[in-house]
Amino acid sequence: MNIKDLPEESLFTPGHTACAGCPAPAIVRNMMKIFGKDTIVYTPANCLLVFSGTYPYLAWRVPYLHEAFENTAACISGVARAYRKKGKKTLVVGIAGDGGTYDIGIQALSGAAERNEDVIYVCYDNEAYMNTGIQRSGATPYGAATTTTPAGRKIAGKLEHKKDMAEIMRAHEVPYVATLSISHPKDFLEKVEKAKETEGFRYLHVLSPCPTGWRFDPAKSIEIARKAVDSGMWTLYEAEYGEITNIYKPKKKIPVEEYIKGQGRFRHFTPEMIAELQKWVDRKWKRLYGELPES
Amino acid sequence: MYEIRFHGRGGQGGRMAAEAYALAAFLEGSYAVSFPFFGAERRGAPVRAFTRVDDKKIRIKTQVYEPDYVVVLDETLIETEDVLEGLKEDGMVIINTAKKPEEVRLSKPVKCATVDATSIALEILGRPITNTAILGAIAKATGRVSIDSIEKAIIEKFGARLGKEAGEKNAKAARVAYEKTLVGVAQGGKAFVPRKKWLPTVEEMPIGGATPAMETDAGLVGIGSFIENKTGDWRTFMPIIDKEKCIGCKFCWFYCPEGCISMEDGKASVDYDYCKGCGICANECPVNAIEMKREVRT
Ligand SMILES: Cc1ncc(C[n+]2csc(CCOP(=O)(O)OP(=O)(O)O)c2C)c(N)n1
Ligand code: SF4
Ligand code: SF4
Ligand code: SF4
Ligand SMILES: [Mg+2]
């Protein structure tokens, strides 16, 4: 599966009100091309909900429903069971932000994964609560400035590192867990396809650079996603029943310094802060790949 | 007391402009407040902000409905909404446009000041951020605060945020705008049809609010209805595709957030009704077939 195999017909219309350059609409539009028409989508409060559905207007051409922040995974569990009971194969998908996944929705998510509900859960991760104006979440990386972790003189940005949500989901030993980046289309599409074909609980986690919240030029959204992968800030892999089955290794690992360049949320970084972030990347890299690259 | 309503688009800094203006008035000994309209507005979507200035304490907390001055940071807004709504009899509108006041058409003839703040910002700041340049135009057009206070307020407000050098550059943008502002009278006669709202009765309302695609007297609602929302007027720069160079790889088609690129005879083509001008397509095209050009609107 590659870009050219995707159908022309879209299930997500233009006219939505996402910020110019926000990659989230391209993420969901291209996912929907694979999920297909027989899909129902649930979303809690977040940017996606607000820019694609301002009642009574909707960018979706499939049933699209809003539920509360805490219960995305619980809602889709129930809906999927109802469909199965009726003998229907309808794909049931929940799409939540990082706030709705890492923090607020994690209890329902963990429960649904443990029960191996027949659903796809997608986290689009823009590394903060963007819809309410850039508050830090468990997904916000170390040092990033948000409105609740401002770059002050004494404390500069978020003190803690990003939580590894995909690893938490892998530890649930569900049929399928994958991390994706829109900057790697073939890898992205193959994982979405694999998720569609798999039965049981599937978790897709996609990085969604946010020009407004990360403060960068909207033209660079895809470039920044690519740099996130190349630097190891974001890692692409697949896991089945807890075992990593496929892992993407960047040809050349770039230093985090190159990734954070051009992002206003990291502008206050000192050499010490860069070193701290690099250490985190290297630790993660070693854990996943078994060794550090030369570089 | 006098009141100002700022019309801009999310990300253009209308709120900062409203705050900096209030600060300038405060520096001259007045009481002043400013605040944005609260809503889920995204970068590029139409937004409003307000400033009130008085020589005594200001108790009123509502939005500004009957402004003395209307400030328009984004010229495209005067095409889509009646920015003069509620403007006082002898009120004035200050617009960021390359046009002369006499060339501007609004819903009624009105005192009008114009300045090409976008060009000034591009020249001095290197970015089309017009919220400081426009403050110079307000000072010139209204004479309510001095350009010196505007400069001081900008240096204090923007300098604290962006650094001293950026603060000074922004103050310079205001000074240049101050000098270039033209004051005159705009033409009237432009008709606006307010967008109708869909107001169903309880019987008409779908159960649970779940709305299928429905044609109503306010247009399409429900499934797929956002297609009627033309976002092309959010754009400052427009992508121009060189069909000779295009190799039909479809990367732009895949990445475009709006999904407004289609393939015609194997070449990419943009639907400008929706393109927000983000520049992703130009940034990602492997053969540089796309160029972002400053949009000239007529
Ligand atoms: C229970 C509850 N708490 C708070 C809110 C307010 N709220 C709406 S959207 C949002 C931010 C969502 O952040 P995230 O899930 O990361 O999605 P994003 O907006 O970043 O895409 C918040 C806090 C809410 N709607 N419900
Ligand atoms: S705030 Fe960020 S995530 Fe939300 S619509 Fe804008 S760019 Fe997208
Ligand atoms: S600039 Fe390009 S990528 Fe951005 S909205 Fe327009 S066509 Fe799409
Ligand atoms: S990315 Fe460039 S070469 Fe590829 S289809 Fe678009 S315009 Fe053509
Ligand atoms: Mg978020």
Coordinates of N, CA and C in Angstrom, one line a residue, chain B residues 71-206:
Chain B
V71 N -11.4 48.3 13.7 CA -10.1 48.1 13.1 C -10.1 46.7 12.4
V72 N -9.7 46.7 11.1 CA -9.7 45.5 10.4 C -8.3 45.1 10.0
L73 N -7.8 44.0 10.6 CA -6.4 43.6 10.3 C -6.3 42.8 9.0
D74 N -7.4 42.2 8.6 CA -7.4 41.4 7.4 C -8.5 41.8 6.4
E75 N -8.0 42.3 5.3 CA -8.8 42.9 4.3 C -9.9 41.9 3.8
T76 N -9.6 40.6 3.8 CA -10.6 39.7 3.2 C -11.9 39.7 4.0
L77 N -11.8 40.2 5.3 CA -13.0 40.1 6.2 C -14.1 41.1 5.8
I78 N -13.7 42.2 5.1 CA -14.7 43.2 4.7 C -15.5 42.7 3.5
E79 N -15.1 41.5 2.9 CA -15.9 41.0 1.9 C -17.0 40.0 2.4
T80 N -16.7 39.4 3.6 CA -17.5 38.3 4.1 C -18.5 38.7 5.2
E81 N -18.1 39.8 5.9 CA -19.1 40.3 6.9 C -19.2 41.8 7.0
D82 N -20.2 42.3 7.5 CA -20.4 43.7 7.6 C -19.6 44.2 8.8
V83 N -18.4 44.6 8.6 CA -17.6 45.1 9.8 C -18.1 46.3 10.4
L84 N -19.0 47.0 9.7 CA -19.5 48.3 10.3 C -20.7 48.1 11.3
E85 N -21.1 46.8 11.4 CA -22.2 46.5 12.3 C -22.1 47.2 13.6
G86 N -23.1 48.0 14.0 CA -23.1 48.7 15.3 C -22.2 49.9 15.4
L87 N -21.4 50.2 14.4 CA -20.5 51.4 14.4 C -21.3 52.7 14.7
K88 N -20.8 53.5 15.6 CA -21.5 54.8 15.9 C -21.6 55.7 14.7
E89 N -22.6 56.6 14.7 CA -22.8 57.5 13.6 C -21.6 58.1 13.0
D90 N -20.8 58.8 13.9 CA -19.6 59.5 13.5 C -18.3 58.6 13.6
G91 N -18.6 57.3 13.7 CA -17.5 56.4 13.9 C -16.5 56.3 12.7
M92 N -15.5 55.5 12.9 CA -14.5 55.4 11.8 C -14.0 54.0 11.7
V93 N -13.6 53.6 10.5 CA -13.0 52.3 10.3 C -11.6 52.4 9.8
I94 N -10.7 51.6 10.3 CA -9.3 51.6 10.0 C -9.0 50.2 9.4
I95 N -8.5 50.2 8.1 CA -8.4 49.0 7.4 C -7.0 48.7 6.9
N96 N -6.5 47.5 7.1 CA -5.2 47.1 6.5 C -5.5 46.7 5.0
T97 N -5.2 47.6 4.1 CA -5.4 47.4 2.7 C -4.4 48.2 1.9
A98 N -4.1 47.8 0.7 CA -3.3 48.6 -0.2 C -4.1 49.7 -0.9
K99 N -5.5 49.6 -0.7 CA -6.3 50.6 -1.4 C -6.4 51.9 -0.7
K100 N -6.8 53.0 -1.4 CA -7.1 54.3 -0.8 C -8.5 54.2 -0.2
P101 N -8.7 55.0 0.9 CA -10.1 55.0 1.5 C -11.2 55.0 0.5
E102 N -11.1 55.9 -0.5 CA -12.1 56.1 -1.5 C -12.4 54.8 -2.4
E103 N -11.4 53.9 -2.4 CA -11.5 52.7 -3.2 C -12.2 51.6 -2.5
V104 N -12.3 51.8 -1.1 CA -12.9 50.7 -0.3 C -14.4 50.8 -0.4
R105 N -15.1 49.6 -0.5 CA -16.5 49.6 -0.5 C -17.1 48.8 0.7
L106 N -17.9 49.5 1.4 CA -18.5 48.9 2.6 C -20.0 49.0 2.6
S107 N -20.7 48.7 3.7 CA -22.2 48.7 3.6 C -22.7 50.1 3.6
K108 N -22.0 51.1 4.1 CA -22.4 52.5 4.0 C -21.2 53.4 3.9
P109 N -21.4 54.6 3.4 CA -20.3 55.5 3.4 C -19.8 55.9 4.8
V110 N -18.5 55.9 5.0 CA -18.1 56.0 6.4 C -16.7 56.6 6.4
K111 N -16.3 57.3 7.5 CA -14.9 57.8 7.6 C -14.0 56.6 7.6
C112 N -13.0 56.7 6.9 CA -12.1 55.4 6.7 C -10.7 55.8 6.6
A113 N -9.8 55.0 7.3 CA -8.4 55.2 7.1 C -7.8 53.9 6.6
T114 N -6.9 54.0 5.7 CA -6.3 52.8 5.2 C -4.7 52.8 5.3
V115 N -4.1 51.6 5.4 CA -2.7 51.5 5.3 C -2.3 50.1 4.9
D116 N -1.3 50.0 4.1 CA -0.9 48.6 3.6 C 0.0 48.0 4.7
A117 N -0.6 47.6 5.8 CA 0.2 47.1 6.9 C 0.9 45.8 6.6
T118 N 0.3 45.0 5.7 CA 0.9 43.7 5.3 C 2.2 43.9 4.6
S119 N 2.3 44.9 3.7 CA 3.6 45.1 3.0 C 4.6 45.7 4.0
I120 N 4.1 46.6 4.8 CA 5.0 47.2 5.8 C 5.6 46.1 6.7
A121 N 4.7 45.2 7.2 CA 5.2 44.1 8.1 C 6.1 43.2 7.3
L122 N 5.8 42.8 6.1 CA 6.7 42.0 5.3 C 8.1 42.6 5.2
E123 N 8.1 43.9 4.9 CA 9.3 44.6 4.7 C 10.2 44.7 6.0
I124 N 9.5 45.1 7.1 CA 10.3 45.4 8.3 C 10.5 44.2 9.2
L125 N 9.4 43.4 9.3 CA 9.5 42.2 10.1 C 9.8 40.9 9.4
G126 N 9.6 40.9 8.1 CA 9.8 39.7 7.3 C 8.7 38.7 7.4
R127 N 7.6 39.1 8.1 CA 6.5 38.2 8.2 C 5.2 39.0 8.1
P128 N 4.1 38.5 7.5 CA 2.9 39.3 7.3 C 2.1 39.4 8.6
I129 N 2.8 39.7 9.7 CA 2.1 39.9 11.0 C 1.8 41.4 11.2
T130 N 0.6 41.8 11.1 CA 0.2 43.2 10.9 C -0.3 43.9 12.2
N131 N -0.2 43.2 13.3 CA -0.9 43.7 14.5 C -0.2 44.9 15.2
T132 N 1.1 45.1 14.8 CA 1.8 46.3 15.4 C 1.7 47.5 14.4
A133 N 1.9 47.2 13.1 CA 1.8 48.2 12.1 C 0.4 48.9 12.2
I134 N -0.6 48.2 12.4 CA -2.0 48.7 12.4 C -2.1 49.7 13.5
L135 N -1.4 49.5 14.6 CA -1.5 50.4 15.8 C -1.1 51.9 15.4
G136 N 0.0 51.9 14.6 CA 0.4 53.2 14.1 C -0.7 53.9 13.3
A137 N -1.4 53.1 12.5 CA -2.5 53.7 11.7 C -3.6 54.2 12.6
I138 N -3.9 53.5 13.7 CA -5.0 53.9 14.6 C -4.6 55.3 15.2
A139 N -3.3 55.4 15.6 CA -2.9 56.6 16.2 C -3.1 57.8 15.3
K140 N -2.7 57.6 14.0 CA -2.8 58.6 13.0 C -4.2 59.0 12.7
A141 N -5.0 57.9 12.5 CA -6.4 58.2 12.1 C -7.3 58.8 13.2
T142 N -7.1 58.4 14.4 CA -8.0 58.8 15.5 C -7.4 60.0 16.3
G143 N -6.1 60.1 16.3 CA -5.5 61.1 17.2 C -5.7 60.9 18.6
R144 N -6.2 59.8 19.0 CA -6.6 59.6 20.5 C -5.3 59.3 21.3
V145 N -4.4 58.6 20.8 CA -3.1 58.4 21.5 C -2.0 58.8 20.6
S146 N -0.8 59.2 21.2 CA 0.3 59.6 20.3 C 1.1 58.4 19.8
I147 N 1.7 58.6 18.7 CA 2.6 57.5 18.2 C 3.7 57.2 19.1
D148 N 4.1 58.2 19.9 CA 5.2 57.9 20.9 C 4.7 56.8 21.9
S149 N 3.5 57.0 22.4 CA 3.0 56.1 23.4 C 2.7 54.7 22.7
I150 N 2.3 54.7 21.5 CA 2.1 53.4 20.8 C 3.5 52.7 20.7
E151 N 4.5 53.4 20.4 CA 5.8 52.8 20.3 C 6.3 52.3 21.6
K152 N 6.1 53.1 22.7 CA 6.5 52.6 24.0 C 5.7 51.4 24.4
A153 N 4.4 51.4 24.1 CA 3.6 50.2 24.5 C 4.0 49.0 23.7
I154 N 4.4 49.1 22.4 CA 4.8 48.0 21.6 C 6.1 47.4 22.2
I155 N 7.1 48.4 22.5 CA 8.4 47.9 23.0 C 8.2 47.2 24.3
E156 N 7.3 47.7 25.1 CA 7.1 47.0 26.4 C 6.4 45.7 26.2
K157 N 5.4 45.6 25.5 CA 4.6 44.4 25.3 C 5.2 43.4 24.5
F158 N 5.7 43.7 23.3 CA 6.2 42.8 22.4 C 7.7 42.5 22.7
G159 N 8.4 43.5 23.2 CA 9.8 43.3 23.6 C 9.9 42.3 24.7
A160 N 8.9 42.3 25.7 CA 9.0 41.4 26.8 C 8.8 40.0 26.3
R161 N 8.1 39.8 25.2 CA 7.7 38.5 24.7 C 8.8 38.0 23.7
L162 N 9.2 38.9 22.8 CA 10.0 38.5 21.7 C 11.4 38.9 21.7
G163 N 11.8 39.7 22.7 CA 13.1 40.2 22.8 C 13.1 41.7 22.4
K164 N 14.2 42.4 22.8 CA 14.3 43.8 22.6 C 14.3 44.2 21.1
E165 N 15.1 43.5 20.4 CA 15.3 43.8 19.0 C 13.9 43.7 18.2
A166 N 13.2 42.6 18.5 CA 11.9 42.4 17.8 C 10.9 43.5 18.3
G167 N 11.0 43.9 19.5 CA 10.1 44.9 20.0 C 10.4 46.2 19.3
E168 N 11.6 46.5 19.1 CA 12.0 47.8 18.4 C 11.5 47.8 16.9
K169 N 11.7 46.6 16.3 CA 11.3 46.5 14.9 C 9.8 46.7 14.8
N170 N 9.1 46.1 15.7 CA 7.6 46.2 15.7 C 7.2 47.7 15.9
A171 N 7.9 48.4 16.7 CA 7.6 49.8 17.0 C 7.9 50.6 15.7
K172 N 8.9 50.2 15.0 CA 9.3 50.8 13.7 C 8.1 50.6 12.7
A173 N 7.6 49.4 12.7 CA 6.5 49.1 11.7 C 5.3 50.0 12.0
A174 N 5.1 50.3 13.3 CA 4.0 51.2 13.7 C 4.3 52.6 13.2
R175 N 5.5 53.0 13.4 CA 5.9 54.4 13.0 C 5.7 54.6 11.5
V176 N 6.2 53.6 10.7 CA 6.1 53.7 9.3 C 4.6 53.7 8.8
A177 N 3.8 52.8 9.5 CA 2.4 52.8 9.2 C 1.8 54.2 9.5
Y178 N 2.2 54.7 10.6 CA 1.7 56.0 11.0 C 1.9 57.1 9.9
E179 N 3.1 57.0 9.4 CA 3.4 58.0 8.3 C 2.6 57.7 7.0
K180 N 2.3 56.5 6.8 CA 1.7 56.1 5.5 C 0.2 56.0 5.5
T181 N -0.4 56.3 6.6 CA -1.9 56.1 6.7 C -2.6 57.2 5.9
L182 N -3.6 56.8 5.2 CA -4.4 57.7 4.4 C -5.8 57.8 5.1
V183 N -6.3 59.0 5.2 CA -7.6 59.2 5.8 C -8.6 59.8 4.8
G184 N -9.8 59.2 4.7 CA -10.8 59.7 3.8 C -12.1 59.1 4.1
V185 N -12.9 58.9 3.0 CA -14.2 58.4 3.2 C -14.4 57.2 2.3
A186 N -14.9 56.1 2.8 CA -15.1 54.9 2.0 C -16.5 54.9 1.3
Q187 N -16.6 54.2 0.2 CA -17.9 54.1 -0.4 C -18.9 53.2 0.3
G188 N -20.1 53.4 0.1 CA -21.1 52.5 0.7 C -21.8 51.7 -0.3
G189 N -22.9 51.1 0.0 CA -23.7 50.4 -0.9 C -23.4 48.9 -1.1
K190 N -22.5 48.4 -0.3 CA -22.2 46.9 -0.5 C -23.3 46.1 0.4
A191 N -23.9 45.2 -0.3 CA -25.0 44.5 0.4 C -24.4 43.2 1.0
F192 N -24.8 42.9 2.2 CA -24.4 41.7 2.9 C -25.7 40.9 3.2
V193 N -25.6 39.6 2.9 CA -26.7 38.7 3.2 C -26.2 37.9 4.4
P194 N -26.7 38.2 5.6 CA -26.2 37.4 6.8 C -26.4 36.0 6.6
R195 N -25.4 35.2 6.9 CA -25.6 33.7 6.8 C -26.7 33.2 7.7
K196 N -27.6 32.5 7.1 CA -28.8 32.1 7.8 C -28.4 31.0 8.8
K197 N -29.0 30.9 9.9 CA -28.7 29.9 10.9 C -29.8 28.8 10.8
W198 N -29.4 27.6 11.0 CA -30.4 26.5 11.0 C -31.0 26.4 12.4
L199 N -32.3 26.7 12.5 CA -33.0 26.7 13.8 C -34.2 25.8 13.8
P200 N -33.9 24.5 14.0 CA -35.0 23.5 13.9 C -35.9 23.6 15.1
T201 N -37.1 23.2 14.9 CA -38.0 23.1 16.0 C -37.7 21.7 16.7
V202 N -38.3 21.5 17.9 CA -38.1 20.3 18.6 C -38.5 19.1 17.7
E203 N -39.6 19.2 17.0 CA -40.0 18.1 16.1 C -39.0 17.8 15.0
E204 N -38.4 18.9 14.5 CA -37.5 18.8 13.3 C -36.1 18.3 13.8
M205 N -35.8 18.5 15.0 CA -34.5 18.1 15.5 C -34.3 16.6 15.5
P206 N -33.2 16.1 14.9 CA -33.0 14.7 14.9 C -32.8 14.2 16.3

